[in-house]
PDB file of C-alpha atoms in Angstrom:
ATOM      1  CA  UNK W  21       0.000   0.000   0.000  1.00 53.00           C
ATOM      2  CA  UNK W  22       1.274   3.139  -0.776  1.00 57.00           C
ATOM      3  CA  UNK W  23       0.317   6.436   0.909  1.00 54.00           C
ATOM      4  CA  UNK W  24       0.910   9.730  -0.386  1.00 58.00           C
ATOM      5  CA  UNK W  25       2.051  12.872   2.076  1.00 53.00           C
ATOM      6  CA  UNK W  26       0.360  16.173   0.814  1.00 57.00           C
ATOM      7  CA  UNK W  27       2.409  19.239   2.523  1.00 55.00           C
ATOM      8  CA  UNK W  28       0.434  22.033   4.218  1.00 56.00           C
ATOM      9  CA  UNK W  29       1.371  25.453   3.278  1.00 57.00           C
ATOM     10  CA  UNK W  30       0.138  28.060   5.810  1.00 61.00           C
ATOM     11  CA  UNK W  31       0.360  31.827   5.869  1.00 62.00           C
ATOM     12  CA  UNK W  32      -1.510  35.096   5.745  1.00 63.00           C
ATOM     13  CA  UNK W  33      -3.292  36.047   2.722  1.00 77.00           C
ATOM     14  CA  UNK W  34      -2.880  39.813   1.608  1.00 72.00           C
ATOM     15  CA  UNK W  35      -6.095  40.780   3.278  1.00 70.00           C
ATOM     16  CA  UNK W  36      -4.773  39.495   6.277  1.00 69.00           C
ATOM     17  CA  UNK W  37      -1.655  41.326   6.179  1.00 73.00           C
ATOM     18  CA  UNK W  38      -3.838  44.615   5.554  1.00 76.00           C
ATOM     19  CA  UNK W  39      -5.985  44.346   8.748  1.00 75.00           C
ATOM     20  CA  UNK W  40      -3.006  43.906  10.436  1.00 71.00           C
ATOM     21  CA  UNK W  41      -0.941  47.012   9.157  1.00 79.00           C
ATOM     22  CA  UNK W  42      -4.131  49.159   9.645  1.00 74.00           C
ATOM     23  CA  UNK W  43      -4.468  47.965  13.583  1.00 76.00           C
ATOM     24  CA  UNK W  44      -0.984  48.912  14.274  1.00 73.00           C
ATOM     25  CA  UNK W  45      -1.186  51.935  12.551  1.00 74.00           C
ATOM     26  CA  UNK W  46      -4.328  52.607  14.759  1.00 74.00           C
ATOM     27  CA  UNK W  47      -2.759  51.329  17.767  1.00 72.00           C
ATOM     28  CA  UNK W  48       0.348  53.360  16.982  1.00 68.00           C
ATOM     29  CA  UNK W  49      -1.665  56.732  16.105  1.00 67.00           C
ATOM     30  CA  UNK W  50      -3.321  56.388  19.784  1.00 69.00           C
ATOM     31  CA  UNK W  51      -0.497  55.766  21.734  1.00 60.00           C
ATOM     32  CA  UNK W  52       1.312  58.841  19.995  1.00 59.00           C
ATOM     33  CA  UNK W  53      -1.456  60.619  20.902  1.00 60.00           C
ATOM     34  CA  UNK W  54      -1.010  59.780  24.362  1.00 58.00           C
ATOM     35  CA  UNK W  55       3.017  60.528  24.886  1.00 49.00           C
ATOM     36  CA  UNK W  56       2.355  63.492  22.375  1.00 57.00           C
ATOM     37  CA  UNK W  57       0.573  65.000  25.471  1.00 56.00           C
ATOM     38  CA  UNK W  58       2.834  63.807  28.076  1.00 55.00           C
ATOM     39  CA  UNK W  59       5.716  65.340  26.178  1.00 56.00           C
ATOM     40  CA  UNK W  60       3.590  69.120  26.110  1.00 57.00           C
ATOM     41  CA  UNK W  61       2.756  68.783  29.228  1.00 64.00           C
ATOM     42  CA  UNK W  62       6.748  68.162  30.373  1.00 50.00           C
ATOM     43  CA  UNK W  63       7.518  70.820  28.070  1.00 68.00           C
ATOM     44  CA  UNK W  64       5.058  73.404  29.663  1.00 66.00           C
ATOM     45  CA  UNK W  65       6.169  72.396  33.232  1.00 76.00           C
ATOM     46  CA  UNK W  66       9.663  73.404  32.449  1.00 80.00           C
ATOM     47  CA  UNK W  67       9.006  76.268  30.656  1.00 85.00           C
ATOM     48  CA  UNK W  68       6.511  77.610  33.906  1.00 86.00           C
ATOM     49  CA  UNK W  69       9.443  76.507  36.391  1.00 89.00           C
ATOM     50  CA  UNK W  70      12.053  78.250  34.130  1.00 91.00           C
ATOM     51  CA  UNK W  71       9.985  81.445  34.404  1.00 93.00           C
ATOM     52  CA  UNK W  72       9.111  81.470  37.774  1.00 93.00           C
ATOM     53  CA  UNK W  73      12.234  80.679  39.306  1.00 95.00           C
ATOM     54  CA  UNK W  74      13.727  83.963  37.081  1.00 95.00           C
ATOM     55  CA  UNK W  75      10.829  86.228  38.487  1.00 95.00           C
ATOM     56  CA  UNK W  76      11.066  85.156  41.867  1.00 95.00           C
ATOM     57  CA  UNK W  77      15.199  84.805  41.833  1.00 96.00           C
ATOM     58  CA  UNK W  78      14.622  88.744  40.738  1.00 97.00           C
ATOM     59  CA  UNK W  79      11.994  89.271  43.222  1.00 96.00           C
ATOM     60  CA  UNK W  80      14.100  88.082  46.032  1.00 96.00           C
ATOM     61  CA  UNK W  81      17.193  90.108  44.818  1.00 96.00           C
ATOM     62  CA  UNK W  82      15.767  92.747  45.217  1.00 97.00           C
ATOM     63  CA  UNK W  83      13.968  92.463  48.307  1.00 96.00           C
ATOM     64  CA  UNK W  84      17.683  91.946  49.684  1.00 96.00           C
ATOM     65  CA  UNK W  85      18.556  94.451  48.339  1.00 97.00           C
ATOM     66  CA  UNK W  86      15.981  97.390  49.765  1.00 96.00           C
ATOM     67  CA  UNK W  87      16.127  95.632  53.166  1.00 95.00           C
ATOM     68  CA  UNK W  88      19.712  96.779  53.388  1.00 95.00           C
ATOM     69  CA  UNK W  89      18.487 100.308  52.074  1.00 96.00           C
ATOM     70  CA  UNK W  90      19.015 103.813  54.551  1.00 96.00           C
ATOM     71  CA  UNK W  91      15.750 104.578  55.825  1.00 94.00           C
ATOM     72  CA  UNK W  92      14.015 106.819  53.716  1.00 94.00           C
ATOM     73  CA  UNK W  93      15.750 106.627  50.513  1.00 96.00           C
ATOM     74  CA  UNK W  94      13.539 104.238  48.688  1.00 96.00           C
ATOM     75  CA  UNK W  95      11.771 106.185  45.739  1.00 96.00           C
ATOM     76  CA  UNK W  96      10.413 105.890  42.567  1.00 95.00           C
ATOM     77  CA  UNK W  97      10.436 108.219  39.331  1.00 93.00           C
ATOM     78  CA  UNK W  98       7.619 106.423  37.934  1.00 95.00           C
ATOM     79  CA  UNK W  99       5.971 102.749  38.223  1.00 96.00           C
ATOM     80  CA  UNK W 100       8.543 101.142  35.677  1.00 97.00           C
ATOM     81  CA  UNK W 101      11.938 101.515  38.343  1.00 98.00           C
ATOM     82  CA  UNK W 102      12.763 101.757  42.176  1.00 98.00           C
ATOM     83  CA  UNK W 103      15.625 103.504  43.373  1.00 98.00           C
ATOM     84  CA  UNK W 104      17.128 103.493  47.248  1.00 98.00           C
ATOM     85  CA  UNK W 105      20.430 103.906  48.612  1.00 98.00           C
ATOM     86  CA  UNK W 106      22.151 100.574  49.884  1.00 97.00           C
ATOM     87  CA  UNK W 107      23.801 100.640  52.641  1.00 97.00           C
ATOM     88  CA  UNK W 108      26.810  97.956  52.934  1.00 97.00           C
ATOM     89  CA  UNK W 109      27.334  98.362  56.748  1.00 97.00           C
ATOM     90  CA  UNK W 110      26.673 100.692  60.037  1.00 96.00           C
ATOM     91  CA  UNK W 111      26.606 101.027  63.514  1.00 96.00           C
ATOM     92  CA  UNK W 112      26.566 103.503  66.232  1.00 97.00           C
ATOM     93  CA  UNK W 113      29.095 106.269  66.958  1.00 97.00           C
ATOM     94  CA  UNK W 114      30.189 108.107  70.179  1.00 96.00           C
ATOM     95  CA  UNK W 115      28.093 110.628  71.529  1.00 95.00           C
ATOM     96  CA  UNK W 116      30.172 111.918  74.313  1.00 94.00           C
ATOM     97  CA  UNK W 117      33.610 112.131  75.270  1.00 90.00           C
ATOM     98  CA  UNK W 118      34.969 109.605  78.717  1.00 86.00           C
ATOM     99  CA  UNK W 119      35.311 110.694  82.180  1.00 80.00           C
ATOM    100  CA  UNK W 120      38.273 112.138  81.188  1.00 85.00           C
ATOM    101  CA  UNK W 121      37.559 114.235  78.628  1.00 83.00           C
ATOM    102  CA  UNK W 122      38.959 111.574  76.010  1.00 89.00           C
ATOM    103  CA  UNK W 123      37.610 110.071  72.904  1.00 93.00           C
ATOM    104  CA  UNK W 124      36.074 111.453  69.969  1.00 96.00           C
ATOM    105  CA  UNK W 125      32.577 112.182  70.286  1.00 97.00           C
ATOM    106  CA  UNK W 126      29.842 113.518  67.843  1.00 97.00           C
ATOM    107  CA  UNK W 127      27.913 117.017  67.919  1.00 96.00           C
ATOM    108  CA  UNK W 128      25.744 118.910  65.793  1.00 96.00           C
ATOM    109  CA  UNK W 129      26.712 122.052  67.937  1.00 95.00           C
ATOM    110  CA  UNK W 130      29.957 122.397  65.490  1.00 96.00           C
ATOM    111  CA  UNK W 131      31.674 121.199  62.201  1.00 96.00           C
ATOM    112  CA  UNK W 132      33.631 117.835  63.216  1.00 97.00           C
ATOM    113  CA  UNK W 133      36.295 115.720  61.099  1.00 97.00           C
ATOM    114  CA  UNK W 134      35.694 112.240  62.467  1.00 97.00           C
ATOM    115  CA  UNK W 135      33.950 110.450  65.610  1.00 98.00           C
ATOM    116  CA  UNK W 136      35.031 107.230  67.395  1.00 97.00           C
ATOM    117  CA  UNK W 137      32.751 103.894  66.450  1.00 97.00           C
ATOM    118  CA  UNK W 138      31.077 101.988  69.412  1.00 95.00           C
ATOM    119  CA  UNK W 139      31.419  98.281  68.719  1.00 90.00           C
ATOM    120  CA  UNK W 140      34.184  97.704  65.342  1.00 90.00           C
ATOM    121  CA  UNK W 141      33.023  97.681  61.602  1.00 96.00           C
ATOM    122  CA  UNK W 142      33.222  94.349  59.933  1.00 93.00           C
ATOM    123  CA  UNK W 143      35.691  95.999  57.420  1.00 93.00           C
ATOM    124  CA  UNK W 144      37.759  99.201  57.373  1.00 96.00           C
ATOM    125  CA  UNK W 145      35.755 101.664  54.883  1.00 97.00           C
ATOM    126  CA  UNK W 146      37.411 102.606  51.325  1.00 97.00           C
ATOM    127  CA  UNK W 147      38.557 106.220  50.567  1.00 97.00           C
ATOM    128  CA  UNK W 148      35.704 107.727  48.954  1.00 97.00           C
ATOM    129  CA  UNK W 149      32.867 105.819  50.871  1.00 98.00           C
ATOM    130  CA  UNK W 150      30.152 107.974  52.137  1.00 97.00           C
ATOM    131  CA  UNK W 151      28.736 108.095  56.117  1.00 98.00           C
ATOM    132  CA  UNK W 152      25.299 108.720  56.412  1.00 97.00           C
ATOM    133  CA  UNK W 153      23.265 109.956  59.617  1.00 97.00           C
ATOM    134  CA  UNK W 154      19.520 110.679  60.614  1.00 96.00           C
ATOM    135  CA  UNK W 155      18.201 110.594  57.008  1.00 96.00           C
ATOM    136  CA  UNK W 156      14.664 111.402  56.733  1.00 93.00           C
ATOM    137  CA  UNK W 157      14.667 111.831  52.900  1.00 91.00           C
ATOM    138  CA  UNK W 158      13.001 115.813  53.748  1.00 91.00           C
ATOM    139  CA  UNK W 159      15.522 119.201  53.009  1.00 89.00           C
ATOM    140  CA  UNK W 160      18.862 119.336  55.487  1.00 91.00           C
ATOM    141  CA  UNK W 161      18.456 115.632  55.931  1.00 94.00           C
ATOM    142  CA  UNK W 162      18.066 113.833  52.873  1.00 96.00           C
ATOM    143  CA  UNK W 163      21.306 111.523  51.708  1.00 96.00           C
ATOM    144  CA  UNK W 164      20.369 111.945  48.550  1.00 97.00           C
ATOM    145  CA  UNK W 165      21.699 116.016  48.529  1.00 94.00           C
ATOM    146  CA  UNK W 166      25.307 116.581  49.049  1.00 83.00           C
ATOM    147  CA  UNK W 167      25.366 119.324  51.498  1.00 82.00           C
ATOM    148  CA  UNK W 168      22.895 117.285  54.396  1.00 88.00           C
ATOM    149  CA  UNK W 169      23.580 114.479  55.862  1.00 95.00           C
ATOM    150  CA  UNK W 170      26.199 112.667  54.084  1.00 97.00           C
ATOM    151  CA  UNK W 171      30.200 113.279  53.865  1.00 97.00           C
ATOM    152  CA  UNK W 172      32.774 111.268  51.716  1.00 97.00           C
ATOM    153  CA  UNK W 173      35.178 109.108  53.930  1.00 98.00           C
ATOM    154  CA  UNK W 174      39.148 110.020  54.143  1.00 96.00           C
ATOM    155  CA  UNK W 175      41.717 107.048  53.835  1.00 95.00           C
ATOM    156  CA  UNK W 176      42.267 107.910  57.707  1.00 96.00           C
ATOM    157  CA  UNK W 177      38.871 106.106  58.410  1.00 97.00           C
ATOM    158  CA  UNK W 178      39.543 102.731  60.759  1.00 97.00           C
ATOM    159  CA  UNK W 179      37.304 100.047  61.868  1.00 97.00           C
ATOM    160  CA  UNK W 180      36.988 101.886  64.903  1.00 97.00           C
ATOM    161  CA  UNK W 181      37.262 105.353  63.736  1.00 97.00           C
ATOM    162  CA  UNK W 182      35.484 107.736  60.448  1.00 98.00           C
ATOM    163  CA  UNK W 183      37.288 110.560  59.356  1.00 98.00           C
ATOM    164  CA  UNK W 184      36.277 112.374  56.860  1.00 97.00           C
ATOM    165  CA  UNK W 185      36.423 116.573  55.492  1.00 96.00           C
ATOM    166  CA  UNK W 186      34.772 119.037  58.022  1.00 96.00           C
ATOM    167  CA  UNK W 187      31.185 118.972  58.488  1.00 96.00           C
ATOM    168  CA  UNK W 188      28.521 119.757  60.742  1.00 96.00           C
ATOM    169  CA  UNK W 189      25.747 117.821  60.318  1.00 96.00           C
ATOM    170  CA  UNK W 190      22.258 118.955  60.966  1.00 94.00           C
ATOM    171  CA  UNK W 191      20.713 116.560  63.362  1.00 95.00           C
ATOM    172  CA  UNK W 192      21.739 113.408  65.565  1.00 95.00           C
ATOM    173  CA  UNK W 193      20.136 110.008  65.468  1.00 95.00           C
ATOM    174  CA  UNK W 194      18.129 109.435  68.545  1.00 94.00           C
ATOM    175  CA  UNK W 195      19.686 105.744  68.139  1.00 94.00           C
ATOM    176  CA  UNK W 196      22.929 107.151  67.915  1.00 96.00           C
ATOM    177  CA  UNK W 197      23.408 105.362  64.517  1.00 96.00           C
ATOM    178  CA  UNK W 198      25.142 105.607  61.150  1.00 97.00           C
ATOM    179  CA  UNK W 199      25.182 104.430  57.844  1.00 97.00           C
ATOM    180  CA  UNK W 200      28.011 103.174  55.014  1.00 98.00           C
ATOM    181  CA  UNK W 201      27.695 103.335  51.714  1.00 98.00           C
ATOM    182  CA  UNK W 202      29.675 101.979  48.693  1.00 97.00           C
ATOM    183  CA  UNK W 203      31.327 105.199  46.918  1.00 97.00           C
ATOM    184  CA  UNK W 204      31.688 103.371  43.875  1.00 96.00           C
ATOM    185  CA  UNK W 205      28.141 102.039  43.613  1.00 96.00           C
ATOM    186  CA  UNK W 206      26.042 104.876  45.316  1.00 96.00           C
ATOM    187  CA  UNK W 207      22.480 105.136  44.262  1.00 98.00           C
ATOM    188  CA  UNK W 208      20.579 102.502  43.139  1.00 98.00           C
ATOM    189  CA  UNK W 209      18.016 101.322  40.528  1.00 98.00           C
ATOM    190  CA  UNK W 210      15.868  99.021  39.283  1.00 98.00           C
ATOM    191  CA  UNK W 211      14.692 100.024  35.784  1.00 98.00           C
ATOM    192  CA  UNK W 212      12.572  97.499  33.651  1.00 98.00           C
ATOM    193  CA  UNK W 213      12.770  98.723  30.026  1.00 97.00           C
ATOM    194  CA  UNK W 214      11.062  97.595  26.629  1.00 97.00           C
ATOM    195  CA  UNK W 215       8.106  95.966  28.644  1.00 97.00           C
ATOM    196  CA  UNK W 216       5.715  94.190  26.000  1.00 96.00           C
ATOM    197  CA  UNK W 217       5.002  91.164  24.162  1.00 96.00           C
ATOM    198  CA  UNK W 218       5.613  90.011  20.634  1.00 94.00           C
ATOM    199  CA  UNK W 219       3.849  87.658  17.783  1.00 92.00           C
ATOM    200  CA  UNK W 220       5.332  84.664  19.096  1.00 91.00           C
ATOM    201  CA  UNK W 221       3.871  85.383  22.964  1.00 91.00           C
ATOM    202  CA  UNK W 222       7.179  86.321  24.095  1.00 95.00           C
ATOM    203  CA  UNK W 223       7.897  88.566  26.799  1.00 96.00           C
ATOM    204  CA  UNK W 224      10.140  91.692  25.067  1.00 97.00           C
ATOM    205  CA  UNK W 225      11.278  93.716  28.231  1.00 98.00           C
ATOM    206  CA  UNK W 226      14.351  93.182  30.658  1.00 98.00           C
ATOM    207  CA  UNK W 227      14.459  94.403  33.745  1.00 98.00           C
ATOM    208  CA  UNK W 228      18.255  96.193  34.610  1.00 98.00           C
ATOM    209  CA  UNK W 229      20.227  96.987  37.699  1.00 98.00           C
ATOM    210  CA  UNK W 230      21.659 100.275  37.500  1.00 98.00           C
ATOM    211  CA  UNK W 231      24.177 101.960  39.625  1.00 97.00           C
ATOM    212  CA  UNK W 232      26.715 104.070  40.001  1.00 96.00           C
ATOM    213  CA  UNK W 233      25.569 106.828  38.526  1.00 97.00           C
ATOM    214  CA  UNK W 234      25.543 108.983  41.630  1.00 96.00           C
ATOM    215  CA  UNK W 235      23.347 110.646  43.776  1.00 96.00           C
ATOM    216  CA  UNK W 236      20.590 112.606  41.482  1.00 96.00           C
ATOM    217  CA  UNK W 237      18.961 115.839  43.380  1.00 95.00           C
ATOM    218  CA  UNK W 238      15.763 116.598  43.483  1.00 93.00           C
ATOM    219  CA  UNK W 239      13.795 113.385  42.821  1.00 93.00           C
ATOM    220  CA  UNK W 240      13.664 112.900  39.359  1.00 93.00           C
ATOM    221  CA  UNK W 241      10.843 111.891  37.295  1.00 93.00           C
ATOM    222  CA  UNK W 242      12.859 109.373  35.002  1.00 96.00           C
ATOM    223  CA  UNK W 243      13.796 106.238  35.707  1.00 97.00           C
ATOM    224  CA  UNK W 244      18.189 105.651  35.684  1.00 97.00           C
ATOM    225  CA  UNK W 245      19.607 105.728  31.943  1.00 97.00           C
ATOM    226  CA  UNK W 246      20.326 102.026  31.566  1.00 96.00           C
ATOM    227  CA  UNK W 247      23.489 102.056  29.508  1.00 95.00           C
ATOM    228  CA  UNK W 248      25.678  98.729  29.893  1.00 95.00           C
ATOM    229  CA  UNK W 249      24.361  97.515  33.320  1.00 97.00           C
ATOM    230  CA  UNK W 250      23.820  93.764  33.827  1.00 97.00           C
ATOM    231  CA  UNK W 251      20.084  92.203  33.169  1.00 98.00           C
ATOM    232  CA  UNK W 252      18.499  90.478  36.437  1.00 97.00           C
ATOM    233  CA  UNK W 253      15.697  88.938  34.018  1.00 97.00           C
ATOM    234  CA  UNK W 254      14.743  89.009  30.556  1.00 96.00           C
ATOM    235  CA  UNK W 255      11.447  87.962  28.400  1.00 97.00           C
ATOM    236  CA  UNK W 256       9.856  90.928  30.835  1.00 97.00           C
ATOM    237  CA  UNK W 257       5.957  91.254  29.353  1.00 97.00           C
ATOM    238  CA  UNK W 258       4.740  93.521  32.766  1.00 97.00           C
ATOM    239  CA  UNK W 259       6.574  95.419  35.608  1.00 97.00           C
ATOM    240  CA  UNK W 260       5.028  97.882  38.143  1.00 97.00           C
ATOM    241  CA  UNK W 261       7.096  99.223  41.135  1.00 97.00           C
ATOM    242  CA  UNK W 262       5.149 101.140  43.841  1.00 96.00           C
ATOM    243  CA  UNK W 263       6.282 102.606  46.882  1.00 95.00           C
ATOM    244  CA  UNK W 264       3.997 103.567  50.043  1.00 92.00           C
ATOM    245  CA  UNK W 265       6.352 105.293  52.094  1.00 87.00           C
ATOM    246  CA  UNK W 266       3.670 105.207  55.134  1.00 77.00           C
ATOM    247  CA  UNK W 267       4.676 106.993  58.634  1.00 66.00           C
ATOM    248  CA  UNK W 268       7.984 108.572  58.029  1.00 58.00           C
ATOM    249  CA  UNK W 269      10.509 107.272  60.717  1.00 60.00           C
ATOM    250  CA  UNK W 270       8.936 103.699  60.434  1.00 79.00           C
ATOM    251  CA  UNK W 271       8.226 101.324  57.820  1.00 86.00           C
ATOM    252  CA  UNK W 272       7.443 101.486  53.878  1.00 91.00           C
ATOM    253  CA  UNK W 273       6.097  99.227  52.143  1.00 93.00           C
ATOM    254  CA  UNK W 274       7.714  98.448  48.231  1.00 96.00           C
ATOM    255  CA  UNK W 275       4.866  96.220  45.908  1.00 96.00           C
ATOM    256  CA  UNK W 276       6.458  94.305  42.894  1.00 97.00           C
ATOM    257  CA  UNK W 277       4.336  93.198  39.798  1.00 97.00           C
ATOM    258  CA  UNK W 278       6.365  91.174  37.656  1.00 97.00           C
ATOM    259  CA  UNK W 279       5.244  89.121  34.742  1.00 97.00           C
ATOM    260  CA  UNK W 280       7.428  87.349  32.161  1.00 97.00           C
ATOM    261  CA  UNK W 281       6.083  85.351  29.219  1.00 96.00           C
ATOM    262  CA  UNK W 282       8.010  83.046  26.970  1.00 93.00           C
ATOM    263  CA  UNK W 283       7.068  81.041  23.831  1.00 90.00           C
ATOM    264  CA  UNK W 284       9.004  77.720  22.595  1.00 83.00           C
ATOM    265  CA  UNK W 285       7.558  75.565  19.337  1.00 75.00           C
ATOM    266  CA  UNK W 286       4.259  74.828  20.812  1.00 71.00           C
ATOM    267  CA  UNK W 287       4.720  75.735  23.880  1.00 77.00           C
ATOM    268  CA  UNK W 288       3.733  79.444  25.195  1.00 83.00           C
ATOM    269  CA  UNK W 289       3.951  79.967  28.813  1.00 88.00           C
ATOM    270  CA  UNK W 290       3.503  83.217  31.670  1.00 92.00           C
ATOM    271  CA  UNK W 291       4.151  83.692  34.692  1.00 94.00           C
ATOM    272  CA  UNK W 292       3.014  86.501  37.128  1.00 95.00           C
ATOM    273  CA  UNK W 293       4.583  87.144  40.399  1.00 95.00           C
ATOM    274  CA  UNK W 294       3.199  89.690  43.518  1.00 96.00           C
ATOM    275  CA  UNK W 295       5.665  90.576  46.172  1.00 93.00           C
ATOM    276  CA  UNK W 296       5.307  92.854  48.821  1.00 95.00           C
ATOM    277  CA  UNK W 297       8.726  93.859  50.874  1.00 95.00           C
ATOM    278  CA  UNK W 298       8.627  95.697  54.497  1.00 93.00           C
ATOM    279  CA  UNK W 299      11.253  98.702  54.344  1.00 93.00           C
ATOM    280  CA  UNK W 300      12.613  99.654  57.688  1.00 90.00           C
ATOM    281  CA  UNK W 301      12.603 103.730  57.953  1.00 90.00           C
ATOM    282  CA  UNK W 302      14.090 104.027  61.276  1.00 88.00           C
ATOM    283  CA  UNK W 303      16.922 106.197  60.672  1.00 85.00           C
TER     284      UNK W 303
END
């Protein structure tokens, strides 16, 4: 008997093969779909952290910055800049001489050339640094005009004495205290400039910190000229600066709007910060 073997061919037909093409193209198109979203969403929580950790890094500069301010210099020319006088260190002079008759004390009753510091600096002052006393930011005691309340240091200035050219200053600090300020730095300002936003959603402004311009008499109603100083934050789309000085001899109070807006491929992202600082006045 013979038998015959018959061989069985198996396989997919072209139909088959079809189906199958179109279901992973379907399966594919959904799950691209899916990580298409994860991936914007990633995208847009970076960009959001990138912008709010500028705004508040700025924020917090300078809120630093105007805590270290003499009382009573923080002012603003208009709602785009803030300007104050930062002080670098301080403390409290003498205010009378020893049992003795010894030590050099401070009056307002005559022009004086230096005065003995209670308790030493941290660092012995720079030629050209200026000492500040009693400002109250009102005529004959405002730092910010030359012939009040503030005097350029001499190189004979210690960490336990100021010397500087002969002055008599108008009033004494009920505190007995004093201010230092950097001669080479001086004034102060925050200027935000070319505030907007363009086609593309991004923020066009940058917001500056100027100094070292001097000490500008009266108040003007300009913000600092800009010039080469460094950028604090960029991609700037809003900025208000207000100032509520509130009792005089106690504590202002300095708002900051800042918003910044950047745009990146599909992704277009802002970010708007409020911050409120506390400004000691006490001179």
């Amino acid at each position: 008997m013979k038998f015959r073997l018959r061989s069985i061919q198996s396989g997919f037909t072209l139909v088959e093969a079809i189906i199958v093409i179109v279901i992973l193209g379907i399966i594919a198109g959904i799950a691209g779909l899916f990580l298409s979203g994860r991936v914007q969403q990633y995208q847009d929580l970076g960009l959001r952290i990138e912008l709010s950790d500028t705004a508040d890094t700025a924020a917090r500069r300078i809120s630093r910055e105007l805590h270290l301010a003499i009382p009573n210099s923080v002012r603003s020319a208009n709602s785009g800049c803030i300007e104050f006088i930062p002080a670098y260190d301080g403390g409290r002079y003498r205010s009378a001489t020893n049992s003795t008759g010894g030590g050099n004390a401070f009056t307002t009753t005559q022009a004086i050339t230096g005065f003995d510091v209670i308790g030493p600096l941290a660092a012995t002052p720079s030629p050209g640094d200026f000492l500040v006393i009693y400002n109250l930011g009102i005529p004959v005691a405002d730092a910010y005009a030359s012939a009040d309340n503030r005097v350029s240091l001499n190189n004979l200035s210690t960490t336990s004495f100021l010397s500087f050219g002969s002055k008599q200053f108008p009033f004494e600090s009920p505190g007995k205290k004093f201010q230092l300020v950097s001669g080479t730095e001086q004034a102060v300002s925050y200027v935000c400039s070319g505030v907007g936003v363009d086609a593309k959603g991004n923020g066009t402004g940058r917001l500056y910190r100027v100094s070292g311009y001097g000490f500008v008499y009266p108040e003007p109603t300009a913000c600092a000229a800009i010039g080469t100083s460094p950028v604090v934050a960029q991609n700037v789309s809003a900025c208000q600066f207000t100032y509520d000085p509130g009792v005089r001899e106690r504590t202002g109070l300095v708002s900051i709007r800042l918003t910044l807006a950047k745009s990146v491929m599909q992704t277009s992202e802002s970010v708007n910060l409020y911050y409120d600082v506390n400004v000691n006045n006490v001179p």
